[in-house]
Amino acid sequence: MVKTVSKKTKQAINREMLESRILRSAEVVFAERGFSGASMERIAERANISKQNLIYYFSNKDLLYKRVLQETLNIWIDKLQLLELSEADPETSIRHYVKAKMQLSRDYPYGSKVFAHEIIGGAPVLRPYLVSDLKPQFERDINVVNSWINKGFINKIDPPYFFFMVWATTQSYADFSTQMEILMGQSQLHEEGYARAEKAVTELILHALGAGKK
């Protein structure tokens, strides 16, 4: 009995690892080729598995594309919940928020590009999830910022546009990385570059909000 449980656990772990590899490979292909230019054959090749094995996990390209978008959105929502930091002072919360967003741009650049393409195209697949999953979290985070304003912790601002600005600024390091690499004279953005960007973005935002330490 013990051996059976152990075997099932190992199978489950292997399945999760393979699914993750497939999704990361699909992110790259969808980001580089777009939905219409991507193919199950290319994704399978990128994941180093057979097309038959890929179809066993994801029966078609539509399903795989939808899953990539859902995974990307879920990761962002999980990492970027200001509500969890509502007891912290605004400076600490904002530093955490910007850092988390920069890490997502660094760690999931292809997922960010796929997400951006989907939104630019009118979010035909992702729209229901934006309404059901992202919007409620967005509204809770707005309430946190409004509470800071009401307590006099930060300057009076229009909270939704605070988030739009932070998202646009930090996501640029994924979506427009090629432009930044060219202008910065780098073949790719390295850890030092992300750290420098994080510091600059954070300090600019804190200064604008009047939330930085005096």
mmCIF file of C-alpha atoms in Angstrom, residues 15 18 22 39-41 43-44 49-61 63-64:
data_model
loop_
_atom_site.group_PDB
_atom_site.id
_atom_site.type_symbol
_atom_site.label_atom_id
_atom_site.label_comp_id
_atom_site.label_asym_id
_atom_site.label_seq_id
_atom_site.Cartn_x
_atom_site.Cartn_y
_atom_site.Cartn_z
ATOM 1 C CA ARG A 15 2.892 15.218 -14.592
ATOM 2 C CA LEU A 18 5.794 18.169 -17.685
ATOM 3 C CA ILE A 22 4.733 22.526 -21.876
ATOM 4 C CA SER A 39 1.560 25.286 -34.034
ATOM 5 C CA MET A 40 1.276 22.238 -31.818
ATOM 6 C CA GLU A 41 4.265 20.752 -33.657
ATOM 7 C CA ILE A 43 5.339 23.770 -29.187
ATOM 8 C CA ALA A 44 6.021 20.032 -28.847
ATOM 9 C CA ILE A 49 8.244 15.912 -26.434
ATOM 10 C CA SER A 50 6.265 14.230 -29.198
ATOM 11 C CA LYS A 51 3.174 15.890 -30.635
ATOM 12 C CA GLN A 52 1.158 12.871 -29.494
ATOM 13 C CA ASN A 53 2.339 13.387 -25.922
ATOM 14 C CA LEU A 54 1.471 17.087 -26.114
ATOM 15 C CA ILE A 55 -2.046 16.291 -27.354
ATOM 16 C CA TYR A 56 -2.471 13.884 -24.451
ATOM 17 C CA TYR A 57 -2.076 16.828 -22.074
ATOM 18 C CA PHE A 58 -3.646 19.548 -24.235
ATOM 19 C CA SER A 59 -5.920 18.343 -27.026
ATOM 20 C CA ASN A 60 -5.661 21.456 -29.205
ATOM 21 C CA LYS A 61 -3.970 24.829 -29.599
ATOM 22 C CA LEU A 63 -7.038 24.977 -25.116
ATOM 23 C CA LEU A 64 -3.297 25.437 -24.623
#
